[in-house]
Tab-separated table of C-alpha atoms and ligand atoms in Angstrom:
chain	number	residue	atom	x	y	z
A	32	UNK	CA	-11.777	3.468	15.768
A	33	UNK	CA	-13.267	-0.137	15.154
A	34	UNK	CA	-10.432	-2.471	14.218
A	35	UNK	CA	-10.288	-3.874	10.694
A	36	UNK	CA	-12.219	-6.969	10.291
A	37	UNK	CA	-12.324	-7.368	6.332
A	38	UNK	CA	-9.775	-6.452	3.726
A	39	UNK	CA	-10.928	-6.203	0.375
A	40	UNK	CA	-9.145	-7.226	-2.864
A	41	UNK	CA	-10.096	-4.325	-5.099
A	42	UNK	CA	-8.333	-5.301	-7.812
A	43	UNK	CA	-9.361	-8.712	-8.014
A	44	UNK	CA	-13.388	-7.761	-7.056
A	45	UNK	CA	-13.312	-4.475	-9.391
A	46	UNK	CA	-12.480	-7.054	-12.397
A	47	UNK	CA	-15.026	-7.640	-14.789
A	48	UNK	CA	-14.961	-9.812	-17.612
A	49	UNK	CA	-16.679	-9.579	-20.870
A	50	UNK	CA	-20.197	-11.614	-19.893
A	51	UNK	CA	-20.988	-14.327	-21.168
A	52	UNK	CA	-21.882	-14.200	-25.214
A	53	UNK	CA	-20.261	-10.988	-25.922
A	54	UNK	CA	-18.521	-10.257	-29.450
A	55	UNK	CA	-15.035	-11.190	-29.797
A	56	UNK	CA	-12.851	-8.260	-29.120
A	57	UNK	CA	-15.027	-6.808	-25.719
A	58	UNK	CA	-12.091	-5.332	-23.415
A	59	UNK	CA	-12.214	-6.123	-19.748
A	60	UNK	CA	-13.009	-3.293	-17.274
A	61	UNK	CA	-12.172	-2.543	-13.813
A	62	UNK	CA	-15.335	-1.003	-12.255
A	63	UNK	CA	-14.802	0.354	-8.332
A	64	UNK	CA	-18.420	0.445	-7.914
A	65	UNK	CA	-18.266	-3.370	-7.862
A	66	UNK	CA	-15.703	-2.607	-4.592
A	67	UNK	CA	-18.410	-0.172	-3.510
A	68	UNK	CA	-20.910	-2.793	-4.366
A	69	UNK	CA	-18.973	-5.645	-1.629
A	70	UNK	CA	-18.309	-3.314	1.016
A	71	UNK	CA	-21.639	-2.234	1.567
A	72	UNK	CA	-22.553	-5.948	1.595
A	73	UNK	CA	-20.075	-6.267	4.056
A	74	UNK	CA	-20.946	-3.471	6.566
A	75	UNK	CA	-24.755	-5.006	6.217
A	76	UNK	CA	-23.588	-8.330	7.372
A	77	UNK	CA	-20.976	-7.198	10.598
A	78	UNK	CA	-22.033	-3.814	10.979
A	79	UNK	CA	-18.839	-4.078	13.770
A	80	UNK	CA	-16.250	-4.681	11.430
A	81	UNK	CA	-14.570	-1.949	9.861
A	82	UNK	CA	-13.505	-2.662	5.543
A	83	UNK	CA	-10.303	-1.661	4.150
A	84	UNK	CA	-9.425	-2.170	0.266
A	85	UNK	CA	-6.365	-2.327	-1.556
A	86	UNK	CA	-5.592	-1.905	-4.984
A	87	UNK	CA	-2.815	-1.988	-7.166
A	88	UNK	CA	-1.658	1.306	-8.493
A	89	UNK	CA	-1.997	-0.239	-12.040
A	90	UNK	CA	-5.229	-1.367	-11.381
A	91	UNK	CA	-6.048	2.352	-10.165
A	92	UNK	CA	-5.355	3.759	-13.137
A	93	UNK	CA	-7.640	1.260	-15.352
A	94	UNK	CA	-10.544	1.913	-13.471
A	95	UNK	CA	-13.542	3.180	-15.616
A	96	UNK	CA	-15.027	5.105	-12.630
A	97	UNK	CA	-11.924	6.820	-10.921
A	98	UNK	CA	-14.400	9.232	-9.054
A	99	UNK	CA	-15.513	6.599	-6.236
A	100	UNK	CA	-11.947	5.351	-5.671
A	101	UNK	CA	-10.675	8.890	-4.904
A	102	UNK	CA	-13.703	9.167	-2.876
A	103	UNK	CA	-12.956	5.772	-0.736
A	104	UNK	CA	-9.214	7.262	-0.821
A	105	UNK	CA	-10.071	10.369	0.767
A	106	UNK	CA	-12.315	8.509	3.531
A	107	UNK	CA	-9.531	6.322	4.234
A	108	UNK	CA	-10.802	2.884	3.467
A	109	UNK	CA	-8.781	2.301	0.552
A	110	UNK	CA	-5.128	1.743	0.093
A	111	UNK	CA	-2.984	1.977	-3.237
A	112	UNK	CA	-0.439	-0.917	-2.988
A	113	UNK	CA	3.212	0.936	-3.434
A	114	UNK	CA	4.215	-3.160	-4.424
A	115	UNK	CA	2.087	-6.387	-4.841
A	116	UNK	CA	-1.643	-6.180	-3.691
A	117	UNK	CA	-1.185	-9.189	-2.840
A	118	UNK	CA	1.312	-8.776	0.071
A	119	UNK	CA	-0.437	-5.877	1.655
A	120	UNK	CA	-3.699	-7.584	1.554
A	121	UNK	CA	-2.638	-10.563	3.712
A	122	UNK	CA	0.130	-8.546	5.743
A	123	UNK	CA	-3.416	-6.748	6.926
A	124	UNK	CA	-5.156	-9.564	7.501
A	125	UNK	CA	-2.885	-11.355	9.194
A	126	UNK	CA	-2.393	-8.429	11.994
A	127	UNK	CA	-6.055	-8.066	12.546
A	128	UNK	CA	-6.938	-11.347	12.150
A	129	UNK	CA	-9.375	-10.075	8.940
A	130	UNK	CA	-11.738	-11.788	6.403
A	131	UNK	CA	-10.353	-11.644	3.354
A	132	UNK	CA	-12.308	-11.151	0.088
A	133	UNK	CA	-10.217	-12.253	-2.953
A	134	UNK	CA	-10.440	-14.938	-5.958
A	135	UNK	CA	-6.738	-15.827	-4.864
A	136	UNK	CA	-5.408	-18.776	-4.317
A	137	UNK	CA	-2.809	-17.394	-2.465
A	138	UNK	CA	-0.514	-20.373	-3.097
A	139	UNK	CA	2.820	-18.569	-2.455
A	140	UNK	CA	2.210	-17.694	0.924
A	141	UNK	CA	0.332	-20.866	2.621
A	142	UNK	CA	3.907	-21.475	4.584
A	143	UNK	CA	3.716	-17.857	5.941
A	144	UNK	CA	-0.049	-17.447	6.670
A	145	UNK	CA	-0.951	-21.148	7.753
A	146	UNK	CA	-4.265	-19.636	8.180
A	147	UNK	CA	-4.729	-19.863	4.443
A	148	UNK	CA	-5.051	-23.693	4.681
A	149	UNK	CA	-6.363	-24.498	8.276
A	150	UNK	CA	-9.417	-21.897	8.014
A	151	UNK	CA	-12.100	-22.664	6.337
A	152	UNK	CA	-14.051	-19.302	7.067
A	153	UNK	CA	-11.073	-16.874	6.521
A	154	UNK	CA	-11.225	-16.086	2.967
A	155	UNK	CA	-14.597	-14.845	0.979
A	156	UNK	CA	-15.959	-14.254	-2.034
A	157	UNK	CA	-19.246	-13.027	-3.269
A	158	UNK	CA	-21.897	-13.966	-6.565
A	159	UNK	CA	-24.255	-11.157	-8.154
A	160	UNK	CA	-27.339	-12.600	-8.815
A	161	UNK	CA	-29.805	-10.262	-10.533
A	162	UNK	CA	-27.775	-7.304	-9.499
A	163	UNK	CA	-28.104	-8.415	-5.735
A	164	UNK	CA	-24.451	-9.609	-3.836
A	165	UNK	CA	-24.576	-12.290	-1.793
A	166	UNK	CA	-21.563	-12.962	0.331
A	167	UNK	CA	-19.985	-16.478	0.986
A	168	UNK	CA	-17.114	-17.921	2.361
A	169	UNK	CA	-14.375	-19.919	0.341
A	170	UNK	CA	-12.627	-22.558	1.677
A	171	UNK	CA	-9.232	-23.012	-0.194
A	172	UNK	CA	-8.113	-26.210	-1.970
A	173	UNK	CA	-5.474	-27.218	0.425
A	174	UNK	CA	-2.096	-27.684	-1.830
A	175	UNK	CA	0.653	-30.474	-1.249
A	176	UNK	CA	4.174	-29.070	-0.693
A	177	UNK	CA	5.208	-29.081	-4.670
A	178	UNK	CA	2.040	-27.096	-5.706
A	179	UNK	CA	3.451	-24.565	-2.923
A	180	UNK	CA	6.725	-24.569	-4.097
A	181	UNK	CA	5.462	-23.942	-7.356
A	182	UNK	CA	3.282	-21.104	-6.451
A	183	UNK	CA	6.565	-19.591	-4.978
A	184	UNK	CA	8.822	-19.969	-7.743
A	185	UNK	CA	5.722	-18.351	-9.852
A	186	UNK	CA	5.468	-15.319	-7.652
A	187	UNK	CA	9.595	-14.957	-7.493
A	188	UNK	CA	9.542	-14.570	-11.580
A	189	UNK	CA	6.888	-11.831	-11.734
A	190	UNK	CA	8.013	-10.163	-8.836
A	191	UNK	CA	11.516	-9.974	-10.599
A	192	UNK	CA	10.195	-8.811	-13.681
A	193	UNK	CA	8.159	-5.973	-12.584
A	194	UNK	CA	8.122	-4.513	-16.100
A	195	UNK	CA	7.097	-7.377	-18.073
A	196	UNK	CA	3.386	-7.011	-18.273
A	197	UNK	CA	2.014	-7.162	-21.665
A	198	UNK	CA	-0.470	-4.659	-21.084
A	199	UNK	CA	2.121	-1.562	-19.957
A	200	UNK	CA	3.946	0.042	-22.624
A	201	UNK	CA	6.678	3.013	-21.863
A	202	UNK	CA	8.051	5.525	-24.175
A	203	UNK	CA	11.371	7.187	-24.602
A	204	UNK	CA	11.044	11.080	-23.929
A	205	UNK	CA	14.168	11.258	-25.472
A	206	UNK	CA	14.444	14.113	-28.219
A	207	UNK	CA	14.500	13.152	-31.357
A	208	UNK	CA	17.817	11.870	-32.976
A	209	UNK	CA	19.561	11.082	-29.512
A	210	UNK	CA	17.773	7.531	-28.669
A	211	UNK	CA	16.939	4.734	-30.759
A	212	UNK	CA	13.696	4.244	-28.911
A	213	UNK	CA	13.055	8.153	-29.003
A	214	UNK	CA	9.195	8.996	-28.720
A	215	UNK	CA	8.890	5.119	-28.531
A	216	UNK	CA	8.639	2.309	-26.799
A	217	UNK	CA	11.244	1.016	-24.701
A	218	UNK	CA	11.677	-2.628	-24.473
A	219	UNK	CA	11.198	-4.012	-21.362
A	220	UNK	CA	14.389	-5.437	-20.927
A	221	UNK	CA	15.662	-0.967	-21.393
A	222	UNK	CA	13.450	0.318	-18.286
A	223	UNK	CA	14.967	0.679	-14.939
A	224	UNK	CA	12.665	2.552	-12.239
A	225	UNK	CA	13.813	4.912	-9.647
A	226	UNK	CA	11.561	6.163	-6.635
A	227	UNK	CA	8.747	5.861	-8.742
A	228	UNK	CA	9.786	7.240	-12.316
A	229	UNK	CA	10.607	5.340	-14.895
A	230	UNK	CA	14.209	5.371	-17.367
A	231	UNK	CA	15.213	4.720	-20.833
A	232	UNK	CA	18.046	2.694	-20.140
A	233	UNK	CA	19.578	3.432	-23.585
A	234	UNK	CA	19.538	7.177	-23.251
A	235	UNK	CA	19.106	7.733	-19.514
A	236	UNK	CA	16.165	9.840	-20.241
A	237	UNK	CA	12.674	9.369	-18.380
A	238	UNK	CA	10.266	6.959	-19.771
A	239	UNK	CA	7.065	7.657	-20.047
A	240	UNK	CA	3.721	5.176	-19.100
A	241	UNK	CA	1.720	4.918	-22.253
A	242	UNK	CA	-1.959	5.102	-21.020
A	243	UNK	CA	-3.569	2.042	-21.047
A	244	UNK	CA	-5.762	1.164	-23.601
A	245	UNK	CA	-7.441	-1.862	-22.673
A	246	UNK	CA	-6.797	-4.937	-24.576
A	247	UNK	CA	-9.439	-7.081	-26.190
A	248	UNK	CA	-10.004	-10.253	-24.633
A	249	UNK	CA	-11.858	-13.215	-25.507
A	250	UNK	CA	-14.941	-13.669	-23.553
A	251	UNK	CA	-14.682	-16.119	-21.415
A	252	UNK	CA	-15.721	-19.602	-21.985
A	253	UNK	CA	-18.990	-21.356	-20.436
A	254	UNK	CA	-18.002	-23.206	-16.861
A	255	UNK	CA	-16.937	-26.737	-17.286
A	256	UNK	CA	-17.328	-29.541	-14.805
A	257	UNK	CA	-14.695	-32.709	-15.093
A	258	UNK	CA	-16.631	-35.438	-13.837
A	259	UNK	CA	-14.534	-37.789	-11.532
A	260	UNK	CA	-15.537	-41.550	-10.146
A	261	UNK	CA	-12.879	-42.964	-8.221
A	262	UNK	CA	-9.926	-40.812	-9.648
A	263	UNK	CA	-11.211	-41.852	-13.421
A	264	UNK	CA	-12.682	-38.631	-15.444
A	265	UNK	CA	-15.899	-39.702	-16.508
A	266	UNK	CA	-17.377	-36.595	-18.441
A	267	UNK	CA	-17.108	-32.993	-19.122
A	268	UNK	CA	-20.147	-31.121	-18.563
A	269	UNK	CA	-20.274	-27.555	-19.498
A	270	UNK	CA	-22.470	-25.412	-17.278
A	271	UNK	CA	-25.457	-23.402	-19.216
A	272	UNK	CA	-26.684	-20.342	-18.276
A	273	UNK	CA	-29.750	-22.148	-16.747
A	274	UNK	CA	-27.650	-23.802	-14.487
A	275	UNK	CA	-27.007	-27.536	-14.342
A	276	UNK	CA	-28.859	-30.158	-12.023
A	277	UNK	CA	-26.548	-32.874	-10.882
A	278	UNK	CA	-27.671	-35.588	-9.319
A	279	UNK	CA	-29.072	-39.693	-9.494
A	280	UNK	CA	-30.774	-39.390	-12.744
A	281	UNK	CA	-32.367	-41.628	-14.984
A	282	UNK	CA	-34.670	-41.762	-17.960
A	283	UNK	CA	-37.571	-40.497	-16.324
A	284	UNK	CA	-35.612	-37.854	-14.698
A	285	UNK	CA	-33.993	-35.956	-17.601
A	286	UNK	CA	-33.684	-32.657	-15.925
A	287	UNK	CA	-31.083	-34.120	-13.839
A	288	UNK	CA	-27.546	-34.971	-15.150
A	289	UNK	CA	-26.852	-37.910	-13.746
A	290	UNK	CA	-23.640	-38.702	-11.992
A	291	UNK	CA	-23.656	-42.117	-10.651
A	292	UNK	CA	-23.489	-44.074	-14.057
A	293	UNK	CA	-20.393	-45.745	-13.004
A	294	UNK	CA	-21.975	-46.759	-9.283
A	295	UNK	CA	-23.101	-49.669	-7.763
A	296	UNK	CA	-26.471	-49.192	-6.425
A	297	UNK	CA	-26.037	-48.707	-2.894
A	298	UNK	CA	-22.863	-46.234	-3.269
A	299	UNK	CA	-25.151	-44.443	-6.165
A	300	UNK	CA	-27.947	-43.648	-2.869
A	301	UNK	CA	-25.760	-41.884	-1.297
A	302	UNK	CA	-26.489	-39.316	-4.081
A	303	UNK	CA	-29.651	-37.758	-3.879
A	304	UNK	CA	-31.659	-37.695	-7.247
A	305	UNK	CA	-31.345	-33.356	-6.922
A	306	UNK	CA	-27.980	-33.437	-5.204
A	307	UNK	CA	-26.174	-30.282	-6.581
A	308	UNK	CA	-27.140	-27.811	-8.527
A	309	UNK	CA	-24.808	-25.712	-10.553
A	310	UNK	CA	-25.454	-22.015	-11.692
A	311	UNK	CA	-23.937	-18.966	-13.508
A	312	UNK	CA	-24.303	-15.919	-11.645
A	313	UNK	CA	-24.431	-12.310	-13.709
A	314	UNK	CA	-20.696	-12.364	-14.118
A	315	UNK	CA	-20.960	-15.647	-15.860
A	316	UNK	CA	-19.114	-17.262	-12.968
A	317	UNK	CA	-20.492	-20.907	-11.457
A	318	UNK	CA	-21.969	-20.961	-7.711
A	319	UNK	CA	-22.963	-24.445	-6.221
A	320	UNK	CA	-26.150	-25.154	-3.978
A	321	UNK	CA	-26.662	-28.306	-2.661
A	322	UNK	CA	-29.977	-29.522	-2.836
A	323	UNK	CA	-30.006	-33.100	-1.978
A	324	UNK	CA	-32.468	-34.152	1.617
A	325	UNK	CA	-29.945	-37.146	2.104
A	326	UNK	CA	-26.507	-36.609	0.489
A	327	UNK	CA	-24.005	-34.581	1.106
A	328	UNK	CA	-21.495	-32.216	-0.468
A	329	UNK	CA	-18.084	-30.983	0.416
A	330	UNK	CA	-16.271	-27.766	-1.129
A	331	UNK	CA	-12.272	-28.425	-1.773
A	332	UNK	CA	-12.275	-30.494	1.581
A	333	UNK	CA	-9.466	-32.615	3.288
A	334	UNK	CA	-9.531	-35.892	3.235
A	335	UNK	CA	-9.710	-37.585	6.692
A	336	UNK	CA	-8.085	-41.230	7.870
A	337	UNK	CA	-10.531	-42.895	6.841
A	338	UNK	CA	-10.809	-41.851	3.473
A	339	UNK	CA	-13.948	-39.515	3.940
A	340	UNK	CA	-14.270	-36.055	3.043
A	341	UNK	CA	-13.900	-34.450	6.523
A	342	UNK	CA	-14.610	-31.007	6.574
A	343	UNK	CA	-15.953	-27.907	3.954
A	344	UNK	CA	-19.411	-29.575	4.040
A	345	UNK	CA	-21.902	-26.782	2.064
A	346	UNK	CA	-24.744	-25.698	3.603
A	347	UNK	CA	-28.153	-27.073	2.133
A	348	UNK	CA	-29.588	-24.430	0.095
A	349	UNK	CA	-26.683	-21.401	0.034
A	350	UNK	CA	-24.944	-20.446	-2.763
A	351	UNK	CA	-20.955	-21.023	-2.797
A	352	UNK	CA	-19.546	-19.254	-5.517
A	353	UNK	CA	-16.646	-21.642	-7.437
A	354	UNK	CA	-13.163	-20.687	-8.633
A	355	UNK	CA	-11.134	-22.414	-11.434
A	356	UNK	CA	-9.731	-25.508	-9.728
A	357	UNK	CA	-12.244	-25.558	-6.956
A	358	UNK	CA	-13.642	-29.151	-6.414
A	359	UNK	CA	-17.080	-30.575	-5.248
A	360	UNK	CA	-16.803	-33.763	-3.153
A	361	UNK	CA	-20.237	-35.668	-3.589
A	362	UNK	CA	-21.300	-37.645	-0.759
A	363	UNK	CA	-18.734	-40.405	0.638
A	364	UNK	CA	-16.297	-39.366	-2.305
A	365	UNK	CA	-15.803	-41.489	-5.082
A	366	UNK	CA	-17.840	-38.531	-7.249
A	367	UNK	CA	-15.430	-35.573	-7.496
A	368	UNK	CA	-15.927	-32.354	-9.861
A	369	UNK	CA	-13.554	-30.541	-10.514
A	370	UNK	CA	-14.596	-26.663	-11.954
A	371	UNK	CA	-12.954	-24.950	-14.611
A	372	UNK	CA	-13.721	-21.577	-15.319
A	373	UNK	CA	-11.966	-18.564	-17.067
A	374	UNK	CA	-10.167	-16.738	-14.323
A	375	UNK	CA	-10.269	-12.438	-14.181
A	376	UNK	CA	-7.170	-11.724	-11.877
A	377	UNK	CA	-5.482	-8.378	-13.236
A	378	UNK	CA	-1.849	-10.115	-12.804
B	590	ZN	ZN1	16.010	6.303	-24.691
């Protein structure tokens, strides 16, 4: 047996927001061919390396195709998380030294996994263009010590309140007559579980899961780009589904949106007139490509001694798909963007 070289994020991957444009009220789905979709991808790219998936059990139960998940269960390459996906999904990677694939920032555990932080090739995530999945890797932002902390403290409080998840309901199987919350629902504060069942704390009778019906959300909003020269936010932009040229513009050059208003001339060259270019892939999700012959562009890098942007540098041409919070560093530095975007994580 080949050792595992990729663990998949099913939950996070199988997520699918409402696109783009859709009516008010469109629930999200979970779809495991989308898992099916990534794996395949990934077995093109290192035929070698073996995939494993893990999903969380509440995420199994949402899926709207259950058949190819107890398919992948029975052929062994995908795990139900007993706890947090999370956990199990960089315990695994950490023991075989895996690619991960997850929209995560994983800001709870950067003390545990330094890995996380120092490289830049270890975690992945993919874009669907026209139906076809191209795989890229995702260099996290790096986080000071407070935004870890933070990220801990975050983690700690849903972790301790297991139950309170607005889109789980549980009902009292109590007759009628002998529980308040008979043949309804239990607040969550009333719910205690034991080895896997749930209890009415009020009565002591089981609790019953109320099957999920999924929740309307909002579709998510268009991409935004914050604009940054020298620390100062300049504009918003918000990203079309055309995409968005960034770049040295001018009034001869409308197509471009330029970013270098605020430049002197010689720090504004070391934009290129098509630097970046900014699209929305079929999940309404932004992907950079840089374009520019001369610049440069950096994806969440660190910042070196000297004040330049010092590693993360994209790759003229390939797509990197972006993740709420993600930021562009445009050639020496002083142009920053930082991308908002609406985020589809389960938790
Ligand atoms: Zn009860």
């Amino acid at each position: 047996m080949s050792m595992i070289g990729v663990v998949l994020d099913a939950a996070n991957i199988a997520n699918r927001n409402p696109p783009p444009n859709s009516p008010p009220g469109t629930p999200r789905r979970w779809e495991f061919a989308r898992v099916e979709r990534v794996r395949a991808a990934c077995a093109a790219r290192w035929p070698d390396r073996h995939v494993r998936a893990v999903i969380d059990a509440s995420v199994m139960s949402r899926l709207a195709d259950r058949a190819g998940a107890a398919t992948a269960e029975r052929e062994g390459w995908l795990i139900t998380a007993t706890g947090d996906a999370d956990d199990d999904v960089l315990e695994i990677a950490d023991r075989y030294a895996a690619l991960v694939f997850s929209r995560d920032n994983f800001g709870h555990a950067r003390l545990e996994y330094p890995w996380l932080d120092g490289e830049p090739d270890r975690v992945w995530w993919f874009s669907t263009r026209r139906g076809l999945v191209t795989l890229a890797p995702r260099p996290l932002k790096r986080l000071t010590p407070d935004e870890i902390e933070r990220a801990r403290r975050e983690k700690e409080r849903k972790a301790g309140r297991p139950v309170d998840d607005a889109d789980r309901t549980w009902r009292c199987l109590a007759a009628e007559g002998v529980c308040t919350y008979a043949g309804g629902p239990v607040p969550a504060g009333m719910l205690r579980e034991h080895r896997g069942a749930w209890f009415c704390m009020a009565c002591n009778n089981e609790a019953e899961e109320v099957l999920y019906e999924p929740s309307p959300a909002a579709p998510p909003a268009a991409p935004t780009l914050l604009v940054q020269v020298d620390g100062d936010r300049r504009r918003t932009l918000d990203v079309p589904s055309g995409g968005l040229l960034l770049g040295r513009g001018g009034p001869r050059r409308p197509r471009v949106t330029d970013v270098t208003a605020s430049l002197d001339r010689s720090a504004a060259k070391q934009i290129s007139r098509d630097h970046l270019r900014v699209e929305v892939d079929d999940d309404g999700w932004p992907v950079a490509v840089h374009e520019g012959e001369n610049g440069v562009t950096f994806l969440n890098p660190r910042i070196g001694p000297d004040g330049l942007p010092a590693d993360n540098r994209l790759v003229r041409g390939e797509e990197y798909p972006l993740c709420d919070g993600d930021e562009l560093v445009l050639g020496p530095g002083r142009v920053r963007i930082v991308v908002s975007c609406a985020e589809g994580d389960p938790e």
